[in-house]
Amino acid sequence: MKTKSYLILCAVIAVGWAATLMLVPTVSDTVEQLMIGFLSTNA
């Protein structure tokens, strides 16, 4: 995969992930709980 294609793919994934977190409350709540649980056990 060429560098330009890889950067475009990463940008699309990042924008899609951010949009999902902002627009779908259940997904953002689940991700938040998983992150808090991970950080509290590994801190």
PDB file of N, CA, C and O in Angstrom:
ATOM      1  N   MET A   1       0.852  -1.174   0.000  1.00  0.00           N
ATOM      2  CA  MET A   1       0.000   0.000   0.000  1.00  0.00           C
ATOM      3  C   MET A   1       0.898   1.236   0.000  1.00  0.00           C
ATOM      4  O   MET A   1       1.828   1.322   0.782  1.00  0.00           O
ATOM      5  N   LYS A   2       0.590   2.165  -0.847  1.00  0.00           N
ATOM      6  CA  LYS A   2       1.401   3.370  -0.937  1.00  0.00           C
ATOM      7  C   LYS A   2       1.088   4.314   0.221  1.00  0.00           C
ATOM      8  O   LYS A   2       0.021   4.232   0.840  1.00  0.00           O
ATOM      9  N   THR A   3       2.015   5.186   0.502  1.00  0.00           N
ATOM     10  CA  THR A   3       1.888   6.099   1.635  1.00  0.00           C
ATOM     11  C   THR A   3       0.651   6.980   1.521  1.00  0.00           C
ATOM     12  O   THR A   3      -0.067   7.175   2.505  1.00  0.00           O
ATOM     13  N   LYS A   4       0.386   7.503   0.333  1.00  0.00           N
ATOM     14  CA  LYS A   4      -0.771   8.375   0.138  1.00  0.00           C
ATOM     15  C   LYS A   4      -2.073   7.626   0.414  1.00  0.00           C
ATOM     16  O   LYS A   4      -2.963   8.147   1.099  1.00  0.00           O
ATOM     17  N   SER A   5      -2.177   6.417  -0.071  1.00  0.00           N
ATOM     18  CA  SER A   5      -3.374   5.602   0.164  1.00  0.00           C
ATOM     19  C   SER A   5      -3.532   5.294   1.645  1.00  0.00           C
ATOM     20  O   SER A   5      -4.649   5.332   2.179  1.00  0.00           O
ATOM     21  N   TYR A   6      -2.432   4.997   2.301  1.00  0.00           N
ATOM     22  CA  TYR A   6      -2.472   4.683   3.727  1.00  0.00           C
ATOM     23  C   TYR A   6      -2.923   5.894   4.538  1.00  0.00           C
ATOM     24  O   TYR A   6      -3.741   5.764   5.451  1.00  0.00           O
ATOM     25  N   LEU A   7      -2.420   7.076   4.209  1.00  0.00           N
ATOM     26  CA  LEU A   7      -2.812   8.286   4.928  1.00  0.00           C
ATOM     27  C   LEU A   7      -4.288   8.607   4.715  1.00  0.00           C
ATOM     28  O   LEU A   7      -4.979   9.010   5.656  1.00  0.00           O
ATOM     29  N   ILE A   8      -4.768   8.410   3.492  1.00  0.00           N
ATOM     30  CA  ILE A   8      -6.194   8.642   3.227  1.00  0.00           C
ATOM     31  C   ILE A   8      -7.044   7.654   4.012  1.00  0.00           C
ATOM     32  O   ILE A   8      -8.059   8.029   4.603  1.00  0.00           O
ATOM     33  N   LEU A   9      -6.645   6.393   4.040  1.00  0.00           N
ATOM     34  CA  LEU A   9      -7.374   5.381   4.795  1.00  0.00           C
ATOM     35  C   LEU A   9      -7.415   5.728   6.281  1.00  0.00           C
ATOM     36  O   LEU A   9      -8.472   5.656   6.917  1.00  0.00           O
ATOM     37  N   CYS A  10      -6.283   6.135   6.839  1.00  0.00           N
ATOM     38  CA  CYS A  10      -6.230   6.508   8.256  1.00  0.00           C
ATOM     39  C   CYS A  10      -7.116   7.710   8.548  1.00  0.00           C
ATOM     40  O   CYS A  10      -7.795   7.761   9.571  1.00  0.00           O
ATOM     41  N   ALA A  11      -7.124   8.690   7.655  1.00  0.00           N
ATOM     42  CA  ALA A  11      -7.958   9.874   7.842  1.00  0.00           C
ATOM     43  C   ALA A  11      -9.440   9.518   7.809  1.00  0.00           C
ATOM     44  O   ALA A  11     -10.224  10.009   8.636  1.00  0.00           O
ATOM     45  N   VAL A  12      -9.821   8.652   6.880  1.00  0.00           N
ATOM     46  CA  VAL A  12     -11.227   8.239   6.777  1.00  0.00           C
ATOM     47  C   VAL A  12     -11.648   7.481   8.034  1.00  0.00           C
ATOM     48  O   VAL A  12     -12.738   7.712   8.579  1.00  0.00           O
ATOM     49  N   ILE A  13     -10.805   6.591   8.516  1.00  0.00           N
ATOM     50  CA  ILE A  13     -11.122   5.837   9.735  1.00  0.00           C
ATOM     51  C   ILE A  13     -11.234   6.772  10.935  1.00  0.00           C
ATOM     52  O   ILE A  13     -12.153   6.644  11.751  1.00  0.00           O
ATOM     53  N   ALA A  14     -10.317   7.731  11.054  1.00  0.00           N
ATOM     54  CA  ALA A  14     -10.340   8.661  12.181  1.00  0.00           C
ATOM     55  C   ALA A  14     -11.600   9.528  12.168  1.00  0.00           C
ATOM     56  O   ALA A  14     -12.244   9.716  13.203  1.00  0.00           O
ATOM     57  N   VAL A  15     -11.959  10.036  11.001  1.00  0.00           N
ATOM     58  CA  VAL A  15     -13.159  10.871  10.900  1.00  0.00           C
ATOM     59  C   VAL A  15     -14.410  10.037  11.174  1.00  0.00           C
ATOM     60  O   VAL A  15     -15.329  10.474  11.872  1.00  0.00           O
ATOM     61  N   GLY A  16     -14.446   8.824  10.661  1.00  0.00           N
ATOM     62  CA  GLY A  16     -15.591   7.944  10.919  1.00  0.00           C
ATOM     63  C   GLY A  16     -15.728   7.591  12.387  1.00  0.00           C
ATOM     64  O   GLY A  16     -16.835   7.577  12.933  1.00  0.00           O
ATOM     65  N   TRP A  17     -14.604   7.304  13.031  1.00  0.00           N
ATOM     66  CA  TRP A  17     -14.626   6.972  14.456  1.00  0.00           C
ATOM     67  C   TRP A  17     -15.095   8.165  15.282  1.00  0.00           C
ATOM     68  O   TRP A  17     -15.920   8.027  16.180  1.00  0.00           O
ATOM     69  N   ALA A  18     -14.580   9.357  14.982  1.00  0.00           N
ATOM     70  CA  ALA A  18     -14.986  10.563  15.709  1.00  0.00           C
ATOM     71  C   ALA A  18     -16.473  10.844  15.505  1.00  0.00           C
ATOM     72  O   ALA A  18     -17.179  11.194  16.463  1.00  0.00           O
ATOM     73  N   ALA A  19     -16.951  10.701  14.289  1.00  0.00           N
ATOM     74  CA  ALA A  19     -18.372  10.935  14.018  1.00  0.00           C
ATOM     75  C   ALA A  19     -19.242   9.930  14.762  1.00  0.00           C
ATOM     76  O   ALA A  19     -20.286  10.284  15.311  1.00  0.00           O
ATOM     77  N   THR A  20     -18.801   8.676  14.802  1.00  0.00           N
ATOM     78  CA  THR A  20     -19.558   7.652  15.526  1.00  0.00           C
ATOM     79  C   THR A  20     -19.622   7.982  17.007  1.00  0.00           C
ATOM     80  O   THR A  20     -20.683   7.874  17.634  1.00  0.00           O
ATOM     81  N   LEU A  21     -18.512   8.404  17.594  1.00  0.00           N
ATOM     82  CA  LEU A  21     -18.496   8.733  19.008  1.00  0.00           C
ATOM     83  C   LEU A  21     -19.379   9.939  19.323  1.00  0.00           C
ATOM     84  O   LEU A  21     -19.993  10.002  20.388  1.00  0.00           O
ATOM     85  N   MET A  22     -19.457  10.888  18.409  1.00  0.00           N
ATOM     86  CA  MET A  22     -20.269  12.073  18.653  1.00  0.00           C
ATOM     87  C   MET A  22     -21.747  11.835  18.403  1.00  0.00           C
ATOM     88  O   MET A  22     -22.591  12.420  19.085  1.00  0.00           O
ATOM     89  N   LEU A  23     -22.081  10.991  17.456  1.00  0.00           N
ATOM     90  CA  LEU A  23     -23.467  10.864  17.023  1.00  0.00           C
ATOM     91  C   LEU A  23     -24.214   9.664  17.593  1.00  0.00           C
ATOM     92  O   LEU A  23     -25.439   9.634  17.548  1.00  0.00           O
ATOM     93  N   VAL A  24     -23.502   8.676  18.130  1.00  0.00           N
ATOM     94  CA  VAL A  24     -24.157   7.476  18.649  1.00  0.00           C
ATOM     95  C   VAL A  24     -23.860   7.379  20.147  1.00  0.00           C
ATOM     96  O   VAL A  24     -22.770   6.966  20.543  1.00  0.00           O
ATOM     97  N   PRO A  25     -24.819   7.793  20.987  1.00  0.00           N
ATOM     98  CA  PRO A  25     -24.560   7.865  22.427  1.00  0.00           C
ATOM     99  C   PRO A  25     -24.208   6.527  23.073  1.00  0.00           C
ATOM    100  O   PRO A  25     -23.356   6.475  23.954  1.00  0.00           O
ATOM    101  N   THR A  26     -24.816   5.448  22.631  1.00  0.00           N
ATOM    102  CA  THR A  26     -24.537   4.164  23.281  1.00  0.00           C
ATOM    103  C   THR A  26     -23.109   3.708  23.012  1.00  0.00           C
ATOM    104  O   THR A  26     -22.460   3.138  23.892  1.00  0.00           O
ATOM    105  N   VAL A  27     -22.619   3.977  21.810  1.00  0.00           N
ATOM    106  CA  VAL A  27     -21.241   3.602  21.484  1.00  0.00           C
ATOM    107  C   VAL A  27     -20.269   4.427  22.309  1.00  0.00           C
ATOM    108  O   VAL A  27     -19.303   3.903  22.869  1.00  0.00           O
ATOM    109  N   SER A  28     -20.514   5.729  22.409  1.00  0.00           N
ATOM    110  CA  SER A  28     -19.599   6.589  23.163  1.00  0.00           C
ATOM    111  C   SER A  28     -19.607   6.227  24.651  1.00  0.00           C
ATOM    112  O   SER A  28     -18.551   6.242  25.301  1.00  0.00           O
ATOM    113  N   ASP A  29     -20.758   5.888  25.191  1.00  0.00           N
ATOM    114  CA  ASP A  29     -20.813   5.478  26.598  1.00  0.00           C
ATOM    115  C   ASP A  29     -20.048   4.177  26.820  1.00  0.00           C
ATOM    116  O   ASP A  29     -19.329   4.039  27.810  1.00  0.00           O
ATOM    117  N   THR A  30     -20.204   3.237  25.926  1.00  0.00           N
ATOM    118  CA  THR A  30     -19.496   1.969  26.046  1.00  0.00           C
ATOM    119  C   THR A  30     -17.988   2.156  25.953  1.00  0.00           C
ATOM    120  O   THR A  30     -17.228   1.599  26.751  1.00  0.00           O
ATOM    121  N   VAL A  31     -17.551   2.956  24.989  1.00  0.00           N
ATOM    122  CA  VAL A  31     -16.122   3.218  24.833  1.00  0.00           C
ATOM    123  C   VAL A  31     -15.577   3.915  26.079  1.00  0.00           C
ATOM    124  O   VAL A  31     -14.489   3.583  26.563  1.00  0.00           O
ATOM    125  N   GLU A  32     -16.334   4.873  26.606  1.00  0.00           N
ATOM    126  CA  GLU A  32     -15.896   5.583  27.811  1.00  0.00           C
ATOM    127  C   GLU A  32     -15.750   4.618  28.991  1.00  0.00           C
ATOM    128  O   GLU A  32     -14.758   4.666  29.723  1.00  0.00           O
ATOM    129  N   GLN A  33     -16.709   3.734  29.176  1.00  0.00           N
ATOM    130  CA  GLN A  33     -16.635   2.772  30.276  1.00  0.00           C
ATOM    131  C   GLN A  33     -15.451   1.833  30.108  1.00  0.00           C
ATOM    132  O   GLN A  33     -14.751   1.520  31.079  1.00  0.00           O
ATOM    133  N   LEU A  34     -15.216   1.368  28.886  1.00  0.00           N
ATOM    134  CA  LEU A  34     -14.074   0.486  28.643  1.00  0.00           C
ATOM    135  C   LEU A  34     -12.748   1.199  28.904  1.00  0.00           C
ATOM    136  O   LEU A  34     -11.819   0.614  29.484  1.00  0.00           O
ATOM    137  N   MET A  35     -12.648   2.452  28.490  1.00  0.00           N
ATOM    138  CA  MET A  35     -11.416   3.211  28.717  1.00  0.00           C
ATOM    139  C   MET A  35     -11.182   3.458  30.198  1.00  0.00           C
ATOM    140  O   MET A  35     -10.059   3.319  30.696  1.00  0.00           O
ATOM    141  N   ILE A  36     -12.227   3.811  30.930  1.00  0.00           N
ATOM    142  CA  ILE A  36     -12.097   4.046  32.366  1.00  0.00           C
ATOM    143  C   ILE A  36     -11.696   2.749  33.069  1.00  0.00           C
ATOM    144  O   ILE A  36     -10.829   2.748  33.950  1.00  0.00           O
ATOM    145  N   GLY A  37     -12.318   1.654  32.696  1.00  0.00           N
ATOM    146  CA  GLY A  37     -11.964   0.373  33.295  1.00  0.00           C
ATOM    147  C   GLY A  37     -10.537  -0.025  33.006  1.00  0.00           C
ATOM    148  O   GLY A  37      -9.809  -0.476  33.899  1.00  0.00           O
ATOM    149  N   PHE A  38     -10.099   0.168  31.774  1.00  0.00           N
ATOM    150  CA  PHE A  38      -8.719  -0.150  31.393  1.00  0.00           C
ATOM    151  C   PHE A  38      -7.725   0.711  32.162  1.00  0.00           C
ATOM    152  O   PHE A  38      -6.734   0.216  32.708  1.00  0.00           O
ATOM    153  N   LEU A  39      -7.992   2.001  32.209  1.00  0.00           N
ATOM    154  CA  LEU A  39      -7.055   2.919  32.874  1.00  0.00           C
ATOM    155  C   LEU A  39      -7.032   2.709  34.385  1.00  0.00           C
ATOM    156  O   LEU A  39      -5.987   2.860  35.016  1.00  0.00           O
ATOM    157  N   SER A  40      -8.158   2.359  34.976  1.00  0.00           N
ATOM    158  CA  SER A  40      -8.183   2.176  36.420  1.00  0.00           C
ATOM    159  C   SER A  40      -7.467   0.885  36.831  1.00  0.00           C
ATOM    160  O   SER A  40      -6.912   0.810  37.927  1.00  0.00           O
ATOM    161  N   THR A  41      -7.440  -0.118  35.970  1.00  0.00           N
ATOM    162  CA  THR A  41      -6.760  -1.362  36.325  1.00  0.00           C
ATOM    163  C   THR A  41      -5.282  -1.321  35.971  1.00  0.00           C
ATOM    164  O   THR A  41      -4.488  -2.059  36.550  1.00  0.00           O
ATOM    165  N   ASN A  42      -4.886  -0.470  35.024  1.00  0.00           N
ATOM    166  CA  ASN A  42      -3.488  -0.440  34.581  1.00  0.00           C
ATOM    167  C   ASN A  42      -2.733   0.813  35.006  1.00  0.00           C
ATOM    168  O   ASN A  42      -1.618   1.020  34.563  1.00  0.00           O
ATOM    169  N   ALA A  43      -3.346   1.624  35.839  1.00  0.00           N
ATOM    170  CA  ALA A  43      -2.664   2.872  36.256  1.00  0.00           C
ATOM    171  C   ALA A  43      -1.690   2.607  37.391  1.00  0.00           C
ATOM    172  O   ALA A  43      -1.792   1.712  38.149  1.00  0.00           O
TER     173      ALA A  43
END
